[in-house]
Amino acid sequence: MRTLSDDETALVFTKLSKYIGSNIKSLLDRSDGLYCFRLHKGRVYYVKEDVMKVAALLPRENLVSMGVCFGKITKGKKFLLNITALEFLSPYCQHKVWVKEASEQNFMYGNHIYKSGLFRISDNTPKYAGVVVYTHNDIPMGFGVAAKSTSECRHANPMDIICFHQADIGEYIRNEDTLV
Amino acid sequence: MKNKEPESVPPKKARNWAPESEEVSDEELEEQTSGKPKSTLFDDDDDDDVNGFDEMDEDDVDSYDDAEGDAYMEEAAGKIEIQIPTIEEVEKELAENPDLANVQARIKDIAFILSDFSNRREEGRSRSEYLSIFLKDLTTYYSYNEYLMEKLLHMFGVTELVEFLEANERPRPVTIRTNTLKTRRKLLASALIDQGVDVDVIAWSKVGLVVMQTPGSVALGATPQYLAGQYLLQGASSFLPVMALAPKSGEKVLDMCAAPGGKSTHIAAIMKNTGMIVSNDVHAARVKALVGNFHRMGITNSLITNMDGRVFAKKMPGAFDRILLDAPCSGTGVISKDESVKITKDAKDIQRCSHLQRELLLAAIDSVHKYNGENGYVVYSTCSILVEENEEVIDYALRKRKVKLVPTGLEIGKPGYIHYRGHKFDPNMHLCKRVYPHAYNMDGFFVAKLKKLDDGPRIMVQEDTTEETAEEMEETEQKEEEQEEEEKKAKKGKKSGNALTGKKVLTGKK
């Protein structure tokens, strides 16, 4: 476990800002204590400082996870968000996509969202912005990238992809072993 | 030991399974001296599902009370007597060509005879003979191994044993626990009902729902609500240890054997994501499920570790406010879930479990910091119902560490044993809770709550040895082993419960 280097911090924050924009501030300045980002076995964890200090006492090989895993930094120096980050993406996200009830399962099995399955999309979503995907009754289901802006969506064909799939909560079942 | 016996039946007859006469006298003595806790032990289980055996037995006992039915029953008993073959015949039959219907009938007959032995028995046949036939039939009919069946018979007595065995053949109802971090029980229930899942609330819990019926199209483990972490599939009895632990916001809690995380996430939810929960499990593969569940349920204050629970006593002595030790066990309470327990568990397995449990419990006590008003509790639970893995382990910890038993605060459950087959446990042992599948339609469970009074081992004054003489060889052996261990620990100093000493003791015994 170690703190993120400057490069890594930049990497993580740029990626996060695509989803939650300036709300990154609210992740760091919290009323309920100090929170920090830590790198452990190539994974980035967002964890309360007191918890992190206890974790520092434990042998590294025995520590499996702490706080919430946001994603991993690949060997090629890219930061990939994990589905586990949804916990903090969904309350702060700036652009949302809601899916029709019939297409929920489809998304939860790892497919993109088509125009036919689109229920709502938040206004002014630009093209290629990070979006959090919700069910029709507001349960966060995952996140992805808007393939079309809100205005483009209006004129899209039913089979046009509206949102590229990145992560969904179905992964908790599908990839439990490789989740973190 | 026996339930559903009206007062008119002398307690002596209620439970008399003993191959040696010495033991019988011992038990009698016990019943006389400690009649009260025993008679109240199983009084209140009228609410359970009654099966065929059960009804029969109750009827019999009722009619035994009034004179009119008595004559009829005498007659019935007279008929039955003829039907019970000798043990040799039974053995031969079971070995060659067991006819299950016949065996079942014989189980009923013997249960009936044993419920009023002196009047219903065939002249000249001993109780132990009946009991050994009974045992043979039960092991065949329900396919258990003899060791386990004998243990269970000791514990439950004839009538209740059959109830217990029948309960193990039926699955327990599916229950779910609402994740209060994400939703409320009412909202979740209505969301599930919308999908066609028929749910009902569990009265004694604020977060539990019991599933009555699921339509074929809905998989409870894959609904959007499940995947979003709004609920968890969890046996109702798994709520109990957490309720007993009663964690408070901001505390440091350790769950030593956490996977797959049902109880751990429950603790975190009660603490509302404040403080810290350290969830540990020794199996790397099971820890993965733990990680998944924690993230799914939105728990942010967790540390998940993969190591031997006994190490905490060394790495972090006195670091925690509360510890939940849901110890690995033989699983005799969850036979309906895992049938393999019936035949795979023998004396060695039980002893191995018991030994590990003792070490873990001592490690847990060493890891919790001492009582300072609110903190310093260890909750010990197992999904086993055997005394070897429960009361004996607690009793051991009480002797080795400065801890005391405190009330669990649970409404359901039967009290733990203070006396059991010549064992005399701590007088507060009744504060422990035992849950049985046949009494509550929940998995069998044991919960005990310990409060730490002070650090360090407890130096015991040598206890009187009179009790020991009455005990079975097995138990004395165990005590010797404990003493041996104690000596080793005394040499090694305070923090002992480690793997090394344990292994030495085991191998030494072999």
XYZ file of C-alpha atoms in Angstrom:
690
model
C 0.000 0.000 0.000
C 1.297 3.447 -0.867
C 0.083 6.904 -1.763
C -0.485 7.658 -5.419
C 2.344 9.366 -7.258
C 1.603 12.695 -8.922
C 1.202 11.048 -12.298
C -1.135 8.462 -10.939
C -3.167 11.059 -9.085
C -3.544 13.039 -12.271
C -4.544 9.874 -14.100
C -7.183 8.956 -11.554
C -8.593 12.427 -11.173
C -8.855 13.054 -14.911
C -10.800 9.866 -15.279
C -13.055 10.611 -12.321
C -13.716 14.121 -13.529
C -15.242 12.685 -16.697
C -18.016 11.287 -14.547
C -18.349 13.532 -11.551
C -16.691 16.737 -12.810
C -15.803 19.170 -10.080
C -17.527 17.002 -7.476
C -14.143 15.350 -6.889
C -13.802 18.045 -4.260
C -16.647 16.542 -2.304
C -14.828 13.229 -2.260
C -11.815 14.790 -0.593
C -13.387 17.373 1.701
C -15.832 15.406 3.734
C -17.460 16.359 6.956
C -17.066 12.885 8.457
C -13.300 12.648 8.516
C -10.287 12.528 6.262
C -10.408 10.304 3.227
C -7.552 9.402 0.949
C -6.620 7.456 -2.146
C -4.181 4.595 -1.762
C -2.639 2.178 -4.195
C -2.494 -1.446 -3.146
C -1.538 -4.269 -5.499
C -2.233 -2.081 -8.517
C -5.711 -1.139 -7.322
C -6.759 2.304 -6.240
C -8.700 2.406 -2.994
C -10.631 5.291 -1.558
C -10.510 4.897 2.162
C -10.959 6.725 5.416
C -7.669 7.702 6.955
C -8.175 5.936 10.305
C -9.042 2.743 8.514
C -6.035 3.137 6.276
C -3.783 3.534 9.304
C -4.990 0.256 10.742
C -4.474 -1.352 7.355
C -0.873 -0.191 7.449
C -0.309 -2.390 10.487
C -1.309 -5.528 8.667
C 0.989 -7.581 6.460
C 0.650 -6.468 2.858
C 0.008 -9.916 1.477
C -2.902 -10.437 3.874
C -4.660 -7.206 3.037
C -7.265 -7.880 0.379
C -9.288 -4.715 0.245
C -9.889 -1.531 2.194
C -12.627 1.027 1.899
C -13.868 1.132 -1.655
C -11.898 0.005 -4.678
C -12.196 2.642 -7.427
C -10.350 0.830 -10.137
C -6.996 -0.381 -11.282
C -3.949 1.181 -12.808
C -2.880 -1.008 -15.648
C 0.684 -1.871 -16.521
C 0.309 0.427 -19.518
C -0.381 3.279 -17.092
C -4.059 3.651 -17.697
C -6.658 3.968 -15.003
C -9.727 1.791 -15.384
C -12.746 2.397 -13.223
C -14.256 -0.631 -11.545
C -17.946 -1.262 -10.991
C -17.190 -0.978 -7.286
C -16.643 2.764 -7.777
C -20.349 3.128 -8.550
C -21.014 3.753 -4.864
C -19.324 7.144 -5.208
C -19.982 7.864 -8.877
C -23.743 7.684 -8.682
C -24.381 10.364 -6.045
C -21.994 12.834 -7.691
C -22.394 12.117 -11.376
C -23.302 14.912 -13.741
C -24.881 13.006 -16.579
C -27.318 10.176 -16.208
C -29.024 7.709 -18.459
C -32.183 5.845 -17.481
C -33.006 2.553 -19.121
C -36.413 1.107 -19.905
C -37.456 -1.769 -17.715
C -37.295 -4.219 -20.597
C -33.686 -3.354 -21.382
C -32.388 -3.405 -17.828
C -31.391 -7.042 -17.964
C -29.755 -6.461 -21.307
C -27.465 -3.816 -19.873
C -26.805 -5.894 -16.791
C -25.444 -8.640 -18.986
C -22.812 -6.305 -20.363
C -24.449 -4.902 -23.511
C -24.517 -1.346 -24.788
C -27.682 0.697 -24.509
C -29.601 1.175 -27.711
C -31.977 3.965 -28.513
C -34.839 1.465 -28.228
C -33.935 0.793 -24.602
C -33.435 4.420 -23.647
C -35.912 5.720 -21.112
C -34.445 9.147 -20.298
C -31.162 10.952 -20.619
C -30.149 14.035 -18.683
C -30.140 17.292 -20.626
C -26.995 18.638 -22.212
C -25.093 15.407 -22.027
C -22.226 15.928 -24.440
C -20.952 13.204 -26.716
C -18.438 10.855 -25.041
C -19.195 12.127 -21.549
C -19.097 9.641 -18.701
C -22.617 8.684 -17.637
C -24.080 6.651 -14.823
C -26.816 4.270 -15.904
C -29.980 3.873 -13.828
C -32.968 1.586 -13.946
C -36.347 3.156 -14.650
C -36.890 3.427 -10.895
C -33.569 5.066 -10.087
C -31.381 2.199 -8.978
C -27.831 2.765 -10.226
C -26.900 -0.085 -12.555
C -23.497 0.806 -13.870
C -21.739 3.376 -15.938
C -20.552 3.989 -19.431
C -19.826 6.625 -22.039
C -22.470 8.514 -23.962
C -22.163 7.562 -27.605
C -24.389 10.422 -28.631
C -25.192 13.778 -27.144
C -28.683 14.434 -25.817
C -29.714 16.326 -28.950
C -28.408 13.600 -31.238
C -30.405 11.044 -29.301
C -33.649 12.656 -30.357
C -33.052 11.819 -33.981
C -31.313 8.481 -33.523
C -32.590 5.215 -34.969
C -33.881 2.575 -32.544
C -30.822 0.397 -33.038
C -28.277 3.182 -32.611
C -26.047 2.860 -29.598
C -26.691 5.632 -27.111
C -24.324 4.573 -24.372
C -21.267 2.377 -24.500
C -21.144 -0.134 -21.698
C -18.224 0.083 -19.323
C -19.283 -1.568 -16.098
C -22.521 -2.913 -14.666
C -23.633 -4.434 -11.406
C -24.095 -7.796 -13.076
C -20.342 -8.113 -12.727
C -20.810 -8.812 -9.050
C -22.130 -12.162 -10.140
C -20.344 -12.654 -13.449
C -16.811 -11.728 -12.382
C -16.897 -12.137 -8.643
C -13.445 -13.699 -8.636
C -11.796 -10.936 -10.624
C -13.814 -8.075 -9.227
C -10.996 -6.302 -7.469
C -33.661 -33.343 28.463
C -36.841 -34.362 27.007
C -39.480 -31.955 25.891
C -43.200 -32.287 25.754
C -43.299 -34.507 28.744
C -45.983 -33.495 31.130
C -45.089 -33.170 34.762
C -46.718 -36.476 35.556
C -43.886 -38.327 33.901
C -40.981 -38.478 36.285
C -37.958 -36.651 34.946
C -35.830 -39.662 35.598
C -37.628 -41.564 32.910
C -37.659 -38.718 30.513
C -34.075 -39.271 29.641
C -32.277 -42.337 30.433
C -30.055 -43.249 27.566
C -27.039 -44.597 29.246
C -25.040 -47.663 28.502
C -23.494 -47.695 31.937
C -25.341 -47.703 35.172
C -22.870 -45.352 36.745
C -23.909 -42.690 34.359
C -27.558 -43.059 35.034
C -27.105 -42.382 38.654
C -25.042 -39.395 37.792
C -27.737 -38.003 35.627
C -30.409 -38.624 38.135
C -28.448 -36.727 40.643
C -28.109 -33.920 38.228
C -31.750 -33.802 37.419
C -32.586 -33.588 41.041
C -30.121 -30.891 41.833
C -30.784 -28.830 38.767
C -34.316 -29.715 37.954
C -35.392 -26.218 37.243
C -33.391 -25.166 34.218
C -33.937 -28.528 32.653
C -37.644 -28.663 32.976
C -37.991 -25.165 31.610
C -35.584 -25.859 28.851
C -37.900 -27.082 26.191
C -41.278 -26.135 27.431
C -42.216 -23.537 24.945
C -41.934 -25.131 21.578
C -45.514 -25.629 20.715
C -45.187 -23.241 17.812
C -43.174 -25.519 15.598
C -44.514 -27.617 12.789
C -45.684 -30.840 14.161
C -44.941 -33.904 12.166
C -46.395 -37.320 12.301
C -44.270 -38.600 15.148
C -44.876 -35.607 17.116
C -48.609 -35.702 16.983
C -48.659 -39.306 17.843
C -46.493 -38.773 20.810
C -48.389 -35.881 22.179
C -51.620 -37.741 21.843
C -50.179 -40.677 23.632
C -48.922 -38.603 26.425
C -52.247 -36.861 26.775
C -54.179 -40.036 26.936
C -51.703 -41.410 29.354
C -52.878 -38.787 31.738
C -56.518 -39.779 31.804
C -57.452 -43.217 32.925
C -59.767 -43.989 30.047
C -57.110 -43.651 27.377
C -54.699 -45.445 29.599
C -56.288 -48.802 29.163
C -56.364 -48.354 25.430
C -52.766 -47.399 25.355
C -51.794 -50.311 27.518
C -53.413 -52.475 24.971
C -51.674 -50.711 22.138
C -48.416 -51.043 23.947
C -49.083 -54.693 24.374
C -49.440 -55.085 20.658
C -46.319 -53.126 19.930
C -44.199 -55.161 22.265
C -44.558 -58.148 20.072
C -43.428 -56.236 17.049
C -40.011 -55.191 18.258
C -37.466 -57.792 17.244
C -34.211 -58.305 19.078
C -31.179 -56.269 18.290
C -29.517 -59.123 16.448
C -32.507 -59.477 14.186
C -32.643 -55.777 13.545
C -28.963 -55.672 12.739
C -29.358 -58.542 10.359
C -32.336 -56.973 8.688
C -30.657 -53.615 8.285
C -27.524 -55.180 6.895
C -29.259 -57.427 4.426
C -32.356 -55.781 3.211
C -33.614 -52.745 5.051
C -37.286 -52.047 4.462
C -37.659 -48.353 5.170
C -41.374 -48.448 5.839
C -40.805 -51.141 8.386
C -37.925 -49.235 9.928
C -40.031 -46.108 10.162
C -42.824 -47.984 11.855
C -40.365 -49.440 14.323
C -38.950 -45.980 15.067
C -42.447 -44.820 15.936
C -43.094 -47.871 18.055
C -39.910 -47.572 20.031
C -40.376 -43.850 20.494
C -43.797 -44.685 21.891
C -42.470 -47.324 24.227
C -39.648 -45.176 25.448
C -41.973 -42.293 26.218
C -43.423 -44.345 29.066
C -40.907 -47.045 29.485
C -41.876 -48.752 32.710
C -45.457 -49.401 31.585
C -44.944 -50.122 27.932
C -41.841 -52.150 27.819
C -41.678 -55.817 27.137
C -40.786 -57.747 30.282
C -37.119 -58.425 30.641
C -35.894 -56.083 27.964
C -33.708 -53.212 28.981
C -33.981 -49.616 27.923
C -30.526 -49.738 26.454
C -31.584 -52.548 24.170
C -34.524 -50.552 22.921
C -32.309 -47.557 22.509
C -29.693 -49.373 20.505
C -32.376 -50.662 18.164
C -33.789 -47.172 17.978
C -30.376 -45.769 17.162
C -29.741 -48.363 14.478
C -33.082 -47.688 12.872
C -32.616 -43.946 12.922
C -29.156 -44.084 11.401
C -30.526 -46.250 8.618
C -33.715 -44.344 8.029
C -32.190 -40.873 8.028
C -28.737 -42.056 6.864
C -26.585 -40.537 9.573
C -23.439 -42.012 10.994
C -23.796 -43.631 14.362
C -21.474 -41.292 16.180
C -23.462 -38.221 15.296
C -26.795 -39.884 15.896
C -25.690 -40.942 19.341
C -24.585 -37.411 20.159
C -27.909 -36.069 19.010
C -29.822 -38.659 20.991
C -27.915 -37.701 24.113
C -28.847 -34.146 23.537
C -32.453 -34.302 22.501
C -33.927 -37.428 23.957
C -36.221 -39.653 21.961
C -39.173 -37.495 20.968
C -37.314 -34.336 20.216
C -34.640 -36.182 18.289
C -37.196 -37.440 15.799
C -38.556 -33.915 15.421
C -35.070 -32.611 14.877
C -34.261 -35.242 12.269
C -37.499 -34.560 10.446
C -36.791 -30.834 10.485
C -33.429 -31.515 8.886
C -35.135 -33.199 5.965
C -37.079 -30.061 5.123
C -35.481 -26.922 3.717
C -35.605 -23.754 5.796
C -37.546 -20.808 4.382
C -35.541 -18.377 2.286
C -34.924 -15.183 4.188
C -33.385 -11.926 3.066
C -31.868 -9.074 4.971
C -32.489 -5.491 3.929
C -29.364 -3.426 3.546
C -30.328 -0.364 5.537
C -27.486 1.583 3.944
C -29.278 1.505 0.614
C -32.975 1.133 1.260
C -35.640 0.469 3.853
C -37.438 -2.776 4.507
C -40.815 -1.384 3.521
C -39.569 -0.042 0.215
C -37.732 -3.240 -0.575
C -40.734 -5.364 0.282
C -42.991 -3.371 -1.999
C -40.408 -3.456 -4.796
C -40.163 -7.223 -4.506
C -43.917 -7.662 -4.301
C -44.177 -5.649 -7.515
C -42.017 -8.274 -9.166
C -44.315 -11.000 -7.933
C -42.187 -12.161 -5.018
C -44.332 -12.905 -2.009
C -42.527 -11.662 1.107
C -43.422 -11.200 4.719
C -41.610 -9.402 7.524
C -39.741 -11.267 10.257
C -41.327 -10.031 13.440
C -38.288 -10.120 15.695
C -35.953 -8.354 13.302
C -36.110 -4.872 11.827
C -34.378 -5.842 8.627
C -35.482 -9.381 7.871
C -37.950 -10.538 5.251
C -39.043 -14.081 4.687
C -39.788 -15.147 1.146
C -42.996 -17.126 0.830
C -43.033 -17.646 -2.869
C -41.020 -16.623 -5.888
C -42.356 -16.735 -9.422
C -40.282 -18.845 -11.783
C -39.170 -15.810 -13.751
C -37.463 -14.113 -10.797
C -34.121 -15.249 -9.461
C -33.738 -13.692 -6.029
C -29.975 -13.683 -6.390
C -30.018 -11.657 -9.608
C -32.705 -8.993 -9.340
C -31.623 -5.382 -9.903
C -32.307 -4.780 -6.210
C -29.994 -7.598 -5.229
C -27.232 -6.476 -7.548
C -27.595 -2.917 -6.343
C -26.961 -4.183 -2.820
C -30.385 -3.503 -1.388
C -30.614 -6.921 0.165
C -28.716 -10.083 0.843
C -29.875 -13.670 0.968
C -29.152 -14.728 4.506
C -30.481 -17.326 6.893
C -32.602 -15.895 9.668
C -30.382 -17.379 12.351
C -27.424 -15.437 10.955
C -29.060 -12.260 12.204
C -28.772 -13.420 15.771
C -25.038 -13.100 16.465
C -25.003 -9.606 15.008
C -28.004 -8.597 17.071
C -26.234 -10.007 20.101
C -23.057 -8.120 19.229
C -25.061 -4.885 19.067
C -22.310 -2.748 17.516
C -22.542 1.012 17.940
C -21.603 3.797 15.552
C -17.938 4.603 15.461
C -16.654 1.391 17.002
C -13.897 -0.835 15.783
C -15.302 -4.251 15.099
C -13.611 -7.412 13.928
C -15.317 -10.311 12.240
C -12.814 -13.117 12.458
C -14.410 -15.650 10.166
C -16.395 -13.407 7.910
C -16.887 -14.994 4.493
C -19.193 -14.645 2.663
C -19.906 -11.475 4.587
C -23.566 -11.679 5.557
C -22.943 -10.917 9.197
C -20.115 -8.477 8.501
C -22.213 -6.368 6.180
C -24.991 -6.471 8.753
C -22.603 -5.065 11.353
C -21.460 -2.345 8.969
C -25.056 -1.456 8.202
C -25.893 -1.168 11.892
C -22.874 1.091 12.388
C -24.052 3.161 9.393
C -20.629 3.029 7.754
C -18.902 4.767 10.643
C -16.018 3.421 12.679
C -14.318 0.458 11.144
C -15.075 -3.147 10.409
C -12.260 -5.575 9.806
C -13.483 -8.677 8.038
C -11.174 -11.583 7.953
C -11.338 -15.020 6.508
C -8.694 -17.649 6.181
C -9.830 -18.993 2.803
C -8.601 -16.879 -0.094
C -11.364 -18.088 -2.397
C -14.084 -17.188 0.054
C -12.579 -13.779 0.664
C -13.443 -12.919 -2.924
C -17.113 -13.320 -2.141
C -16.515 -11.089 0.859
C -15.025 -8.351 -1.312
C -17.903 -8.587 -3.763
C -20.559 -8.419 -1.088
C -18.941 -5.514 0.720
C -18.708 -3.413 -2.408
C -22.159 -4.357 -3.560
C -23.652 -3.393 -0.238
C -21.852 -0.057 -0.322
C -19.724 -0.512 2.748
C -16.919 2.005 2.853
C -15.373 1.605 6.297
C -14.083 -1.897 5.826
C -10.785 -3.663 5.835
C -10.827 -7.088 4.291
C -8.033 -9.402 5.224
C -7.114 -12.933 4.411
C -5.269 -14.562 7.264
C -5.543 -16.916 10.162
C -7.836 -15.369 12.752
C -5.504 -16.430 15.525
C -2.882 -13.993 14.245
C -4.955 -10.982 15.329
C -4.093 -11.639 18.944
C -0.441 -11.054 18.098
C -0.735 -8.401 15.410
C -3.389 -6.253 17.005
C -3.826 -7.136 20.669
C -6.559 -5.157 22.349
C -7.342 -3.180 19.218
C -11.050 -3.812 18.881
C -14.200 -2.769 20.689
C -16.250 -5.748 19.649
C -15.444 -9.017 17.954
C -17.732 -11.428 16.248
C -16.358 -14.922 16.096
C -18.587 -17.037 13.923
C -16.324 -19.990 14.313
C -15.812 -22.703 11.743
C -17.770 -25.707 12.930
C -19.062 -29.119 12.036
C -22.307 -27.628 10.771
C -24.641 -29.924 12.655
C -27.195 -27.147 12.835
C -27.432 -26.751 9.086
C -27.867 -30.338 8.001
C -30.821 -29.311 5.862
C -28.408 -27.158 3.849
C -25.545 -29.593 3.715
C -26.516 -33.222 3.943
C -22.939 -34.440 3.877
C -22.632 -33.500 7.556
C -24.808 -36.514 8.371
C -22.187 -39.044 7.477
C -18.868 -37.231 7.287
C -18.506 -35.916 10.820
C -16.938 -38.195 13.371
C -15.314 -37.768 16.756
C -12.090 -36.560 15.224
C -13.762 -33.846 13.187
C -15.658 -32.583 16.168
C -12.535 -32.559 18.265
C -10.592 -30.757 15.579
C -13.310 -28.117 15.267
C -13.568 -27.747 18.986
C -9.834 -27.260 19.323
C -9.692 -24.607 16.624
C -12.677 -22.881 18.143
C -10.977 -22.678 21.510
C -7.877 -21.162 19.990
C -9.859 -18.694 17.955
C -11.960 -17.680 20.920
C -8.915 -17.035 23.080
C -7.366 -15.047 20.239
C -10.589 -13.064 19.935
C -10.604 -12.293 23.629
C -6.997 -11.147 23.427
C -7.769 -8.929 20.441
C -10.612 -7.100 22.091
C -9.682 -4.348 24.487
C -10.761 -4.553 28.002
C -14.039 -3.362 29.283
C -14.379 0.392 29.582
C -18.019 1.069 30.091
C -19.417 0.228 26.696
C -16.853 -1.809 24.858
C -14.989 -5.027 25.084
C -17.390 -7.705 23.919
C -16.843 -10.928 22.063
C -19.764 -12.763 20.515
C -19.132 -16.401 19.811
C -21.454 -18.233 17.473
C -21.497 -21.468 15.572
C -23.945 -23.180 13.298
C -23.400 -26.349 15.260
C -25.620 -27.558 18.056
C -23.164 -29.909 19.696
C -22.120 -29.099 23.246
C -18.508 -29.929 22.369
C -18.346 -26.980 20.014
C -20.360 -24.577 22.094
C -20.684 -24.731 25.855
C -17.400 -26.561 26.242
C -15.584 -23.930 24.217
C -17.164 -21.088 26.163
C -16.430 -22.824 29.426
C -12.825 -23.226 28.368
C -12.538 -19.525 27.579
C -14.120 -18.621 30.903
C -11.479 -20.650 32.653
C -8.573 -19.286 30.619
C -9.369 -15.608 30.329
C -10.861 -12.916 32.508
C -14.212 -12.777 30.802
C -17.781 -13.305 31.853
C -20.960 -14.282 30.104
C -23.506 -11.547 29.625
C -27.073 -11.718 28.284
C -27.245 -11.802 24.506
C -30.315 -9.617 24.357
C -32.026 -12.035 21.996
C -35.669 -12.833 22.452
C -35.600 -16.198 20.778
C -33.547 -19.247 21.519
C -33.310 -21.721 24.337
C -30.819 -21.301 27.165
C -27.452 -23.016 27.030
C -26.722 -26.061 29.133
C -25.351 -25.590 32.622
C -25.209 -29.324 33.176
C -24.735 -31.743 30.401
C -24.077 -35.428 30.826
C -21.816 -35.112 33.820
C -20.302 -31.853 32.703
C -20.821 -28.919 34.908
C -20.422 -25.630 33.113
C -20.350 -22.069 34.286
C -23.575 -21.210 36.159
C -24.171 -18.321 33.754
C -24.171 -20.637 30.763
C -27.924 -20.280 30.539
C -27.307 -16.813 29.112
C -26.161 -18.413 25.874
C -28.793 -19.027 23.255
C -29.415 -22.208 21.360
C -31.583 -22.254 18.266
C -32.910 -25.490 16.863
C -34.375 -26.120 13.433
C -37.404 -27.956 14.763
C -38.244 -25.330 17.354
C -37.916 -22.144 15.327
C -37.751 -23.321 11.728
C -34.378 -21.631 11.492
C -30.939 -23.120 11.102
C -29.484 -24.566 14.260
C -27.336 -21.988 15.963
C -25.506 -21.127 19.130
C -24.783 -17.609 20.350
C -22.851 -16.532 23.415
C -21.774 -13.058 24.413
C -18.680 -12.535 26.509
C -17.546 -9.373 28.201
C -13.859 -8.875 28.772
C -13.079 -7.891 32.316
C -9.320 -7.654 32.212
C -6.284 -8.504 30.123
C -4.173 -11.562 30.540
C -4.878 -15.185 31.293
C -6.958 -16.260 34.238
C -5.064 -18.257 36.806
C -7.497 -20.786 38.119
C -7.598 -22.260 41.569
C -7.457 -26.024 41.195
C -11.001 -27.280 40.914
C -12.279 -30.208 42.899
C -11.720 -33.463 41.134
C -14.898 -35.223 42.211
C -16.728 -34.200 39.079
C -14.077 -35.602 36.904
C -14.376 -39.094 38.247
C -17.950 -39.318 37.110
C -17.180 -38.209 33.628
C -16.682 -40.379 30.655
C -13.220 -41.336 29.549
C -13.518 -39.092 26.563
C -14.068 -36.008 28.616
C -11.263 -36.711 31.029
C -9.005 -37.118 28.088
C -10.064 -33.783 26.834
C -9.458 -32.179 30.180
C -6.030 -33.650 30.323
C -5.353 -32.222 26.978
C -6.536 -28.862 28.120
C -4.337 -29.011 31.142
C -1.443 -29.940 29.005
C -2.175 -27.008 26.848
C -2.503 -24.769 29.814
C 0.909 -25.748 31.043
C 2.409 -25.041 27.686
C 0.699 -21.715 27.613
C 1.898 -20.870 31.054
C 5.400 -21.459 29.833
C 4.912 -19.461 26.693
C 3.419 -16.529 28.507
C 0.297 -14.549 27.957
C -0.606 -14.694 24.286
C -0.814 -18.303 23.615
C -3.707 -19.349 21.422
C -1.456 -19.892 18.431
C -1.249 -22.610 15.897
C 2.039 -23.955 17.077
C 1.045 -24.978 20.556
C -2.214 -26.327 19.202
C -0.532 -28.589 16.709
C 1.874 -29.868 19.249
C -0.918 -30.863 21.528
C -2.743 -32.621 18.764
C 0.191 -34.564 17.498
C 1.211 -35.348 21.011
C -2.134 -36.973 21.530
C -1.924 -39.104 18.459
